[in-house]
Amino acid sequence: MRAELLHDQRVFMAALRAPLRGESRRRSSLVDPDAPWGPESEGTPSFIRASGARSASESFELYRRQYWYRLLDSLEEDFPLLARVLGRSAFWRLIEAYLSALPSRSFTLRHLGRGLADFIRERPAELHAPQHAEDIARFEYALCSTFEAASVSPLPAEALKRQPIALQAHLHLLRLRSPVDVLHRRAAKGQRPSVLWSPAPRKRHVVMYREGLQIRYERLPLLAFAILEAIAETQSLEAAMERIASGSLTLRGSDIPRVRAWFAQWAARGWFRSAEGIDPSRSKEK
Amino acid sequence: MARNRFNAFSTLDIGIGLRSPHLGQILAQRPALSWFEIISENYMVEGGMALAALERILEHYTVVQHGVGLNIGSAQGIDGEHLQRLRRLVARTGSPWVSDHLSWGSVDGHYSHDLLPLPYTWEAVDLVVENLKRVQGELEVPFVVENLGSYATYGQSIMSEWEFLAEVAEGADVGILLDLNNIYVSSVNHAFDPWRYLHALPHERIAQFHVAGHSVHPEGIVDTHDHPVDEAVWALYARAIELAGPTPTLLEWDARIPSFEEVYAEAMKAKRYWPALEMAHAS
């Protein structure tokens, strides 16, 4: 008998996640209201019965609308810049494709957009999304993550050489190819981005972090970014600097004072923590 | 009857759902309110702003946890990790009881982010009772189950929703969070008498009430929590509180959220039904 309940719940969930069609689709911002799917009555689980004045399909359709509208609205709330730059119809089309391919696997809506940037990156031909869409998605999801990440007792500057170190969980290192940080700052000041926004590709290295209860982000020189990235991956100040020295970046003697100043600033901001219990393979996104 | 073991014999009266648009004002002005309800899943985070705000609220108010993700109707049982997250949060908040819905919402690791209905069968009763007993065994505070506002029913159901709710509550020995708006929503959508529902329940198990607004669509009524409470729902509440006695009551307003003053005023309407009631129960 438990197996029957499980079967019915699987059928219910599969029917719920089928793309909106008919009137439900027409009421949304999704294009192609008469797209290949048939009328709403198709796909209603056979065990749903008519109730009150409504047919079984009309009853079930209320759940399908709730499913799609709730998730679409949630992602539009988490990715407002992306929605504006793409335009609402294109954004909803993207989100429909994303949710169809990668349905939610978390108990919380906060994690719903976790895979969106990678989804955009992996399907350029299929999605026809502009190149900067991936950057915007990555930036905006980082804002969400920074909001809720943990912050533990920071290490002072003098302790950095003596033990394994890591970056605070609320720090995000973002390798961007477009000036999304500038776009976001302008939007925060009320300058609404346009669907015509089409920046010239230009690499930017941004760190996003939480200071008190404020989310902040700033561009870093490539050397500073690379040092923080190396610390996240090696969990050692010494190993990080060795990696930098042996890598493609040139570390000159004249860089030493500013590197020291960076470390002093970063430590004062509480960016470093003990690496105990942290898996270095799960270091910051790029 | 209203202060019972399911609400830890609470003397809490009218509360409001804690929502982020009101946080700053609540912390600055500290309105006269005995309690707030939080959605447990919103605070199952490692750190950050939400927890920082919650800690400040806890300094001044009682907080009661209400969940949407325990999935006590899941055919695959209770998610152990989620239950542990819930336990840790209860330890942080000191919530005197914890509630969640008589529903399911995930299967095979996929989440609907909705409260989905169950068939009203003995198999489902047994399943939910088993799940609830596991939850009760892990939590150190009473657990309370809320009735759903539903839009679809199953062909295999052999009992009414109120019978199902009563069987689950008695079988698992848990309290009931009676949502009067959900009774009304379901009664319209499924054409049953809400008064029959209300009178048939084991009132001694009612630990808390919810009141809320809904949206009316051509296809049916949806439990949207984005309007003032309908007078038909207040009428149900008036009778419910006569039957159950003074009981912690929470106004839910989760979407198109107005000012704190407006939400507060709406919640305090519940007090219309309290004064005579308290005198009657005191005698």
Coordinates of C-alpha atoms in Angstrom, one line a residue:
Chain A
M1 CA 0.0 0.0 0.0
R2 CA 2.9 2.4 0.7
A3 CA 4.1 1.6 -2.8
E4 CA 0.8 2.9 -4.2
L5 CA 1.2 6.1 -2.3
L6 CA 4.7 6.5 -3.6
H7 CA 3.7 5.8 -7.1
D8 CA 0.9 8.4 -6.9
Q9 CA 3.3 11.0 -5.5
R10 CA 5.7 10.4 -8.3
V11 CA 2.9 10.7 -10.9
F12 CA 1.6 13.9 -9.2
M13 CA 5.1 15.4 -9.1
A14 CA 5.8 14.6 -12.8
A15 CA 2.5 16.1 -13.9
L16 CA 3.1 19.1 -11.8
R17 CA 6.5 19.8 -13.5
A18 CA 5.1 19.4 -17.1
P19 CA 5.3 22.8 -18.9
L20 CA 2.4 25.1 -18.6
R21 CA 0.0 25.0 -21.5
G22 CA -3.3 26.6 -22.7
E23 CA -4.8 29.2 -20.5
S24 CA -2.3 28.8 -17.7
R25 CA 0.5 29.6 -20.2
R26 CA -1.4 32.5 -21.8
R27 CA -1.7 34.1 -18.3
S28 CA 2.1 34.0 -17.8
S29 CA 4.9 35.8 -19.6
L30 CA 5.9 32.7 -21.3
V31 CA 5.7 32.9 -25.1
D32 CA 4.1 30.5 -27.5
P33 CA 0.7 30.0 -25.7
D34 CA -0.2 27.3 -28.1
A35 CA 3.2 25.6 -28.1
P36 CA 3.4 21.9 -28.9
W37 CA 1.6 20.8 -25.8
G38 CA -2.1 20.2 -25.9
P39 CA -4.9 21.5 -23.8
E40 CA -4.6 21.7 -20.0
S41 CA -6.5 18.5 -19.5
E42 CA -3.7 16.4 -20.8
G43 CA -1.4 15.1 -18.1
T44 CA -3.9 15.3 -15.1
P45 CA -3.2 12.3 -12.9
S46 CA -6.0 9.8 -13.3
F47 CA -6.5 9.6 -9.5
I48 CA -7.5 13.2 -9.2
R49 CA -11.3 13.6 -9.2
A50 CA -13.7 16.4 -10.0
S51 CA -14.5 18.5 -7.0
G52 CA -17.2 21.1 -6.5
A53 CA -17.9 22.7 -9.8
R54 CA -14.5 22.0 -11.2
S55 CA -13.3 19.1 -13.4
A56 CA -10.3 17.0 -12.3
S57 CA -8.1 18.8 -14.7
E58 CA -9.3 22.2 -13.6
S59 CA -8.6 21.3 -10.0
F60 CA -5.1 20.0 -10.7
E61 CA -4.3 22.9 -12.9
L62 CA -4.4 25.2 -9.9
Y63 CA -1.4 23.3 -8.5
R64 CA 0.5 23.4 -11.7
R65 CA 0.0 27.1 -12.0
Q66 CA 1.1 27.5 -8.4
Y67 CA 4.2 25.4 -9.1
W68 CA 5.3 27.4 -12.1
Y69 CA 4.3 30.9 -11.1
R70 CA 5.9 30.5 -7.6
L71 CA 9.2 29.2 -9.0
L72 CA 9.3 31.8 -11.9
D73 CA 8.5 34.6 -9.5
S74 CA 11.1 33.4 -7.0
L75 CA 13.8 33.4 -9.7
E76 CA 12.8 36.7 -11.0
E77 CA 13.1 38.1 -7.5
D78 CA 16.6 36.5 -7.2
F79 CA 17.8 37.6 -10.7
P80 CA 16.2 41.0 -11.3
L81 CA 19.1 42.3 -13.4
L82 CA 19.1 39.3 -15.6
A83 CA 15.3 39.6 -16.1
R84 CA 15.7 43.2 -17.1
V85 CA 18.6 42.7 -19.4
L86 CA 17.0 39.7 -21.2
G87 CA 13.5 41.1 -21.1
R88 CA 10.7 39.3 -19.3
S89 CA 9.7 36.9 -22.1
A90 CA 13.2 35.7 -22.8
F91 CA 13.9 35.5 -19.1
W92 CA 10.9 33.3 -18.4
R93 CA 11.8 31.2 -21.4
L94 CA 15.3 30.7 -20.0
I95 CA 13.9 29.8 -16.5
E96 CA 11.4 27.4 -18.0
A97 CA 14.2 25.6 -19.8
Y98 CA 16.3 25.6 -16.6
L99 CA 13.6 24.3 -14.3
S100 CA 12.6 21.6 -16.9
A101 CA 16.2 20.4 -17.1
L102 CA 17.1 21.0 -13.4
P103 CA 14.1 20.8 -11.1
S104 CA 14.6 22.0 -7.6
R105 CA 16.6 19.6 -5.4
S106 CA 16.7 21.8 -2.2
F107 CA 14.1 22.3 0.5
T108 CA 14.5 26.0 0.1
L109 CA 13.7 28.4 -2.8
R110 CA 16.9 30.2 -1.9
H111 CA 18.9 27.6 -3.7
L112 CA 16.7 27.4 -6.8
G113 CA 19.1 29.5 -8.9
R114 CA 22.2 27.7 -7.8
G115 CA 22.8 26.1 -11.2
L116 CA 21.5 28.8 -13.5
A117 CA 24.9 30.4 -14.4
D118 CA 26.4 27.0 -15.3
F119 CA 23.2 26.1 -17.2
I120 CA 23.6 29.2 -19.3
R121 CA 27.3 28.6 -19.9
E122 CA 26.7 25.0 -21.0
R123 CA 24.0 25.7 -23.5
P124 CA 24.9 28.8 -25.6
A125 CA 23.5 27.6 -28.9
E126 CA 20.3 26.2 -27.3
L127 CA 19.5 29.2 -25.1
H128 CA 20.6 32.0 -27.4
A129 CA 21.5 34.0 -24.3
P130 CA 23.9 36.9 -24.7
Q131 CA 27.4 36.2 -23.4
H132 CA 27.0 38.4 -20.4
A133 CA 23.9 36.5 -19.2
E134 CA 26.1 33.9 -17.5
D135 CA 28.1 36.6 -15.7
I136 CA 24.9 38.4 -14.5
A137 CA 23.4 35.1 -13.2
R138 CA 26.7 34.2 -11.4
F139 CA 26.9 37.7 -9.8
E140 CA 23.3 37.8 -8.7
Y141 CA 23.4 34.3 -7.2
A142 CA 26.5 35.2 -5.3
L143 CA 24.6 38.1 -3.8
C144 CA 22.1 35.5 -2.4
S145 CA 24.8 33.3 -1.1
T146 CA 26.7 36.1 0.5
F147 CA 23.4 37.1 2.3
E148 CA 23.1 33.8 4.2
A149 CA 26.6 32.4 4.5
A150 CA 28.2 31.8 7.8
S151 CA 30.8 34.0 9.3
V152 CA 33.1 32.5 12.0
S153 CA 35.8 34.0 14.2
P154 CA 38.4 35.6 12.0
L155 CA 42.1 35.1 12.2
P156 CA 44.3 38.1 12.9
A157 CA 47.1 39.0 10.4
E158 CA 49.8 37.6 12.7
A159 CA 48.2 34.2 12.8
L160 CA 48.1 33.7 9.0
K161 CA 51.5 32.1 8.7
R162 CA 51.1 29.7 11.6
Q163 CA 48.2 27.5 10.6
P164 CA 46.0 26.4 7.7
I165 CA 43.8 29.2 6.6
A166 CA 40.7 29.6 4.5
L167 CA 38.4 32.4 3.4
Q168 CA 35.2 33.2 5.2
A169 CA 32.2 31.4 3.6
H170 CA 30.5 34.7 2.7
L171 CA 33.4 35.7 0.4
H172 CA 32.9 35.0 -3.3
L173 CA 35.6 35.4 -5.9
L174 CA 34.1 36.1 -9.3
R175 CA 35.9 36.0 -12.6
L176 CA 33.7 38.0 -14.9
R177 CA 34.0 38.9 -18.6
S178 CA 31.6 41.9 -18.4
P179 CA 31.2 44.9 -16.1
V180 CA 28.2 43.3 -14.2
D181 CA 29.4 45.0 -11.0
V182 CA 29.0 48.4 -12.6
L183 CA 25.6 47.5 -14.0
H184 CA 24.5 46.4 -10.5
R185 CA 25.8 49.5 -8.8
R186 CA 24.0 51.7 -11.4
A187 CA 20.8 49.7 -10.9
A188 CA 21.1 50.2 -7.1
K189 CA 21.1 53.9 -7.7
G190 CA 18.0 53.7 -9.8
Q191 CA 19.4 53.5 -13.3
R192 CA 17.5 50.7 -14.8
P193 CA 19.4 48.5 -17.2
S194 CA 18.2 48.1 -20.8
V195 CA 17.7 45.0 -22.8
L196 CA 20.0 46.7 -25.2
W197 CA 22.9 46.5 -22.7
S198 CA 25.7 44.8 -24.7
P199 CA 29.0 45.5 -23.1
A200 CA 32.3 44.8 -24.8
P201 CA 34.0 41.8 -23.2
R202 CA 36.5 42.7 -20.6
K203 CA 37.8 40.6 -17.8
R204 CA 37.1 41.7 -14.3
H205 CA 38.0 40.2 -11.0
V206 CA 35.5 40.9 -8.3
V207 CA 35.3 40.0 -4.6
M208 CA 31.9 40.0 -2.9
Y209 CA 31.7 39.8 0.9
R210 CA 29.6 40.7 3.9
E211 CA 30.6 43.5 6.2
G212 CA 28.4 43.6 9.2
L213 CA 24.9 43.2 7.7
Q214 CA 25.9 44.9 4.4
I215 CA 26.8 43.1 1.2
R216 CA 29.8 44.7 -0.5
Y217 CA 31.7 44.0 -3.7
E218 CA 34.8 45.5 -5.3
R219 CA 37.1 44.9 -8.2
L220 CA 40.5 43.6 -7.3
P221 CA 43.8 43.8 -9.1
L222 CA 44.5 40.4 -10.8
L223 CA 47.4 39.7 -8.4
A224 CA 45.2 40.3 -5.3
F225 CA 42.5 38.1 -6.8
A226 CA 44.9 35.3 -7.6
I227 CA 46.4 35.4 -4.1
L228 CA 42.9 35.0 -2.5
E229 CA 42.0 32.3 -5.0
A230 CA 45.3 30.4 -4.2
I231 CA 44.6 30.7 -0.5
A232 CA 41.2 29.2 -0.9
E233 CA 42.6 26.3 -2.9
T234 CA 45.7 25.6 -0.9
Q235 CA 44.6 26.6 2.6
S236 CA 48.1 27.8 3.2
L237 CA 49.6 31.3 3.0
E238 CA 53.0 29.8 2.1
A239 CA 51.7 27.4 -0.6
A240 CA 49.5 30.2 -2.0
M241 CA 52.5 32.5 -2.5
E242 CA 54.6 29.8 -3.9
R243 CA 51.8 29.1 -6.4
I244 CA 51.7 32.7 -7.4
A245 CA 55.5 32.9 -7.7
S246 CA 55.6 29.9 -10.0
G247 CA 52.6 30.8 -12.0
S248 CA 52.0 33.1 -14.9
L249 CA 51.8 36.3 -12.9
T250 CA 54.9 38.2 -12.2
L251 CA 55.6 38.9 -8.5
R252 CA 58.1 41.7 -8.3
G253 CA 59.9 43.0 -5.3
S254 CA 58.1 46.2 -5.7
D255 CA 54.8 44.4 -5.2
I256 CA 55.7 43.3 -1.7
P257 CA 54.6 46.5 0.1
R258 CA 51.2 46.5 -1.6
V259 CA 50.7 42.7 -1.0
R260 CA 51.5 43.3 2.7
A261 CA 48.9 46.1 2.7
W262 CA 46.3 43.9 1.1
F263 CA 46.8 41.2 3.8
A264 CA 46.6 43.8 6.5
Q265 CA 43.3 45.1 5.0
W266 CA 41.9 41.6 4.4
A267 CA 42.7 40.5 7.9
A268 CA 41.2 43.7 9.4
R269 CA 38.1 42.9 7.5
G270 CA 38.0 39.4 9.0
W271 CA 38.3 37.6 5.7
F272 CA 40.5 34.8 7.0
R273 CA 39.4 31.9 9.2
S274 CA 40.9 28.7 10.4
A275 CA 40.7 26.0 7.7
E276 CA 40.0 23.3 10.1
G277 CA 37.1 21.1 8.8
I278 CA 37.0 22.8 5.4
D279 CA 37.3 20.7 2.2
P280 CA 39.7 22.7 -0.1
S281 CA 38.1 20.9 -3.2
R282 CA 35.0 23.0 -2.5
S283 CA 36.8 26.3 -2.8
K284 CA 35.3 29.4 -4.2
E285 CA 33.6 29.6 -7.5
K286 CA 35.4 31.3 -10.3
Chain B
M1 CA -9.0 23.4 27.1
A2 CA -7.1 26.0 25.0
R3 CA -3.9 26.0 27.1
N4 CA -2.9 22.4 26.7
R5 CA 0.1 20.1 26.5
F6 CA 0.2 20.6 22.7
N7 CA 1.0 24.3 23.1
A8 CA 3.0 23.8 26.3
F9 CA 0.1 25.4 28.2
S10 CA 0.9 28.7 26.6
T11 CA -0.6 32.0 27.5
L12 CA 0.3 33.6 24.2
D13 CA -2.6 35.4 22.6
I14 CA -2.5 37.1 19.2
G15 CA 0.6 36.9 17.1
I16 CA 1.8 37.9 13.6
G17 CA 4.0 36.2 11.0
L18 CA 7.5 37.7 11.1
R19 CA 8.2 39.1 7.6
S20 CA 11.3 40.9 6.4
P21 CA 9.6 44.2 5.3
H22 CA 8.6 44.8 8.9
L23 CA 11.9 43.8 10.6
G24 CA 13.4 47.2 10.9
Q25 CA 10.3 48.8 12.3
I26 CA 9.8 45.9 14.8
L27 CA 13.3 46.1 16.1
A28 CA 13.2 49.9 16.3
Q29 CA 9.8 50.4 17.9
R30 CA 9.2 47.0 19.6
P31 CA 5.4 46.9 19.2
A32 CA 3.3 45.4 21.9
L33 CA 2.8 41.9 20.7
S34 CA 3.3 38.7 22.6
W35 CA 4.7 36.5 19.8
F36 CA 5.8 36.1 16.3
E37 CA 5.7 33.1 14.1
I38 CA 8.6 32.3 11.7
I39 CA 8.8 29.9 8.8
S40 CA 11.4 27.4 10.0
E41 CA 12.9 26.8 6.6
N42 CA 13.7 30.6 6.2
Y43 CA 16.1 30.3 9.1
M44 CA 17.8 27.0 8.3
V45 CA 20.9 28.8 7.2
E46 CA 24.5 28.8 8.4
G47 CA 24.6 32.4 9.2
G48 CA 24.0 35.8 7.7
M49 CA 21.5 38.5 8.0
A50 CA 18.4 36.4 8.6
L51 CA 19.8 34.7 11.7
A52 CA 21.2 38.0 12.9
A53 CA 17.8 39.6 12.7
L54 CA 16.2 36.6 14.4
E55 CA 18.6 36.8 17.3
R56 CA 17.6 40.4 17.9
I57 CA 13.9 39.5 17.7
L58 CA 14.5 36.6 20.2
E59 CA 15.8 39.2 22.7
H60 CA 12.4 40.7 23.0
Y61 CA 9.7 38.3 21.8
T62 CA 8.6 34.7 21.9
V63 CA 9.0 33.1 18.5
V64 CA 7.0 30.0 17.5
Q65 CA 8.2 27.9 14.5
H66 CA 6.0 27.0 11.6
G67 CA 7.3 24.8 8.9
V68 CA 6.5 24.1 5.2
G69 CA 9.1 21.5 4.4
L70 CA 8.9 18.6 6.8
N71 CA 6.7 16.6 4.4
I72 CA 4.9 14.5 7.0
G73 CA 2.9 13.0 4.2
S74 CA 5.8 11.8 2.2
A75 CA 5.6 8.2 1.2
Q76 CA 9.4 8.0 1.5
G77 CA 9.3 9.0 5.1
I78 CA 10.8 12.0 7.0
D79 CA 14.1 13.5 5.7
G80 CA 16.5 12.9 8.6
E81 CA 18.7 15.8 7.6
H82 CA 15.8 18.2 7.5
L83 CA 14.6 16.9 10.9
Q84 CA 18.0 17.6 12.4
R85 CA 18.0 21.1 10.9
L86 CA 14.7 21.6 12.6
R87 CA 16.0 20.4 15.9
R88 CA 18.9 22.8 15.8
L89 CA 16.7 25.7 15.0
V90 CA 14.3 24.8 17.9
A91 CA 17.3 24.8 20.2
R92 CA 18.2 28.3 19.0
T93 CA 14.7 29.8 19.1
G94 CA 13.2 28.0 22.2
S95 CA 10.0 27.6 20.2
P96 CA 7.4 26.3 22.7
W97 CA 5.9 24.1 20.0
V98 CA 6.5 23.4 16.3
S99 CA 4.0 23.0 13.5
D100 CA 3.9 21.9 9.9
H101 CA 1.3 20.9 7.4
L102 CA -0.7 17.7 6.8
S103 CA 0.9 17.4 3.3
W104 CA 3.8 16.2 1.2
G105 CA 5.9 18.2 -1.2
S106 CA 8.9 16.3 -2.4
V107 CA 9.6 12.9 -3.9
D108 CA 12.9 11.3 -5.1
G109 CA 14.8 14.4 -4.0
H110 CA 12.7 16.8 -6.2
Y111 CA 10.9 19.6 -4.4
S112 CA 7.6 21.2 -5.5
H113 CA 7.8 24.1 -2.9
D114 CA 4.1 23.6 -2.4
L115 CA 1.9 21.8 0.1
L116 CA 0.4 19.0 -1.8
P117 CA -2.7 17.0 -0.6
L118 CA -2.9 13.4 0.4
P119 CA -5.6 10.8 -0.2
Y120 CA -7.9 10.4 2.8
T121 CA -7.3 6.7 3.3
W122 CA -6.3 4.4 6.1
E123 CA -3.0 3.8 4.4
A124 CA -2.3 7.5 4.4
V125 CA -3.3 7.8 8.0
D126 CA -0.9 5.0 8.9
L127 CA 1.9 6.6 6.9
V128 CA 1.5 10.0 8.4
V129 CA 1.2 8.7 12.0
E130 CA 4.4 6.8 11.5
N131 CA 6.1 9.9 10.2
L132 CA 4.8 12.0 13.0
K133 CA 5.9 9.5 15.6
R134 CA 9.4 9.8 14.3
V135 CA 9.2 13.6 14.4
Q136 CA 7.9 13.6 18.0
G137 CA 10.6 11.2 19.0
E138 CA 13.3 13.7 17.8
L139 CA 11.9 17.0 18.9
E140 CA 11.8 17.9 22.5
V141 CA 8.8 20.2 22.1
P142 CA 5.2 19.3 21.1
F143 CA 4.5 19.0 17.4
V144 CA 1.3 20.3 15.9
V145 CA -0.2 19.5 12.5
E146 CA -2.0 22.0 10.3
N147 CA -4.9 21.4 8.0
L148 CA -4.4 22.3 4.3
G149 CA -6.3 24.6 2.0
S150 CA -6.6 22.2 -1.0
Y151 CA -7.6 22.4 -4.6
A152 CA -7.8 18.8 -5.6
T153 CA -8.9 15.5 -4.1
Y154 CA -8.2 11.9 -4.8
G155 CA -10.6 9.4 -6.2
Q156 CA -9.5 6.8 -3.6
S157 CA -10.4 8.9 -0.6
I158 CA -12.8 7.0 1.7
M159 CA -13.2 9.6 4.5
S160 CA -13.6 13.3 4.8
E161 CA -10.7 15.7 5.4
W162 CA -11.8 16.4 8.9
E163 CA -12.0 12.7 9.7
F164 CA -8.5 12.2 8.2
L165 CA -7.1 15.1 10.3
A166 CA -8.7 13.7 13.5
E167 CA -7.5 10.2 12.9
V168 CA -3.9 11.4 12.3
A169 CA -3.9 13.6 15.3
E170 CA -5.3 10.9 17.6
G171 CA -3.1 8.2 16.1
A172 CA 0.1 10.2 16.5
D173 CA -1.1 12.0 19.6
V174 CA -0.2 15.4 18.3
G175 CA -1.9 18.8 18.5
I176 CA -3.8 20.6 15.7
L177 CA -3.0 24.0 14.3
L178 CA -6.4 24.8 12.9
D179 CA -6.3 27.1 10.0
L180 CA -9.8 28.6 9.6
N181 CA -9.0 30.2 6.2
N182 CA -7.9 26.8 4.9
I183 CA -11.2 25.2 6.1
Y184 CA -13.1 27.9 4.3
V185 CA -10.9 27.6 1.1
S186 CA -11.3 23.8 1.0
S187 CA -15.0 24.0 1.8
V188 CA -15.7 26.3 -1.2
N189 CA -13.4 24.3 -3.5
H190 CA -14.8 20.9 -2.6
A191 CA -18.4 22.0 -1.7
F192 CA -18.6 20.8 1.9
D193 CA -20.0 22.5 5.0
P194 CA -17.2 24.2 6.9
W195 CA -19.3 24.2 10.1
R196 CA -19.5 20.4 10.0
Y197 CA -15.7 20.3 9.6
L198 CA -15.2 22.6 12.6
H199 CA -17.6 20.8 14.9
A200 CA -16.3 17.4 14.1
L201 CA -12.7 18.0 15.3
P202 CA -11.3 17.0 18.7
H203 CA -11.2 20.5 20.1
E204 CA -9.1 19.5 23.0
R205 CA -6.2 19.0 20.6
I206 CA -6.3 22.5 19.1
A207 CA -3.0 24.2 20.1
Q208 CA -3.1 27.2 17.8
F209 CA -5.3 29.0 15.2
H210 CA -4.3 30.5 11.9
V211 CA -6.4 33.2 10.2
A212 CA -5.5 34.6 6.8
G213 CA -6.8 36.1 3.6
H214 CA -7.3 34.3 0.3
S215 CA -7.8 35.1 -3.4
V216 CA -11.0 34.3 -5.4
H217 CA -10.5 33.1 -8.9
P218 CA -13.0 31.8 -11.5
E219 CA -11.4 28.4 -11.0
G220 CA -11.6 28.4 -7.2
I221 CA -10.3 30.0 -4.1
V222 CA -6.6 30.0 -3.4
D223 CA -4.9 30.3 0.0
T224 CA -2.7 33.2 -1.0
H225 CA -2.3 35.0 2.4
D226 CA -2.4 38.3 0.5
H227 CA -5.7 39.9 1.6
P228 CA -7.4 40.8 4.8
V229 CA -9.3 38.0 6.5
D230 CA -12.7 37.3 5.0
E231 CA -15.7 37.8 7.3
A232 CA -16.7 34.2 6.6
V233 CA -13.4 33.2 8.1
W234 CA -13.8 35.5 11.1
A235 CA -17.2 33.8 11.7
L236 CA -15.6 30.4 11.7
Y237 CA -12.9 31.8 14.1
A238 CA -15.5 33.1 16.5
R239 CA -17.1 29.7 16.8
A240 CA -13.8 27.9 16.8
I241 CA -12.5 29.9 19.8
E242 CA -15.8 29.3 21.6
L243 CA -15.3 25.6 21.1
A244 CA -11.6 25.5 22.0
G245 CA -11.2 28.4 24.4
P246 CA -8.5 31.1 24.5
T247 CA -5.9 29.8 22.1
P248 CA -2.8 31.3 20.5
T249 CA -3.9 32.9 17.2
L250 CA -1.7 33.9 14.4
L251 CA -2.5 36.1 11.4
E252 CA -0.7 35.1 8.3
W253 CA 0.0 37.8 5.6
D254 CA 2.8 36.6 3.3
A255 CA 2.3 38.3 0.0
R256 CA 1.5 41.9 -1.1
I257 CA 2.5 42.6 2.4
P258 CA 1.1 46.0 3.6
S259 CA 2.5 48.2 6.4
F260 CA 3.1 46.7 9.8
E261 CA 0.4 48.9 11.2
E262 CA -2.1 47.4 8.8
V263 CA -1.1 43.8 9.5
Y264 CA -1.2 44.5 13.2
A265 CA -4.7 46.1 13.0
E266 CA -5.9 43.1 11.1
A267 CA -4.5 40.6 13.6
M268 CA -6.0 42.5 16.5
K269 CA -9.5 42.0 15.1
A270 CA -9.2 38.5 16.6
K271 CA -9.5 40.2 20.0
R272 CA -13.1 41.0 19.3
Y273 CA -13.9 37.4 20.1
W274 CA -11.7 37.2 23.2
P275 CA -13.0 39.3 26.1
A276 CA -16.3 37.6 26.7
L277 CA -14.6 34.3 26.1
E278 CA -11.9 34.9 28.7
M279 CA -14.5 35.8 31.3
A280 CA -16.5 32.7 30.5
H281 CA -13.5 30.5 30.8
A282 CA -12.4 32.2 34.0
S283 CA -15.7 31.5 35.8

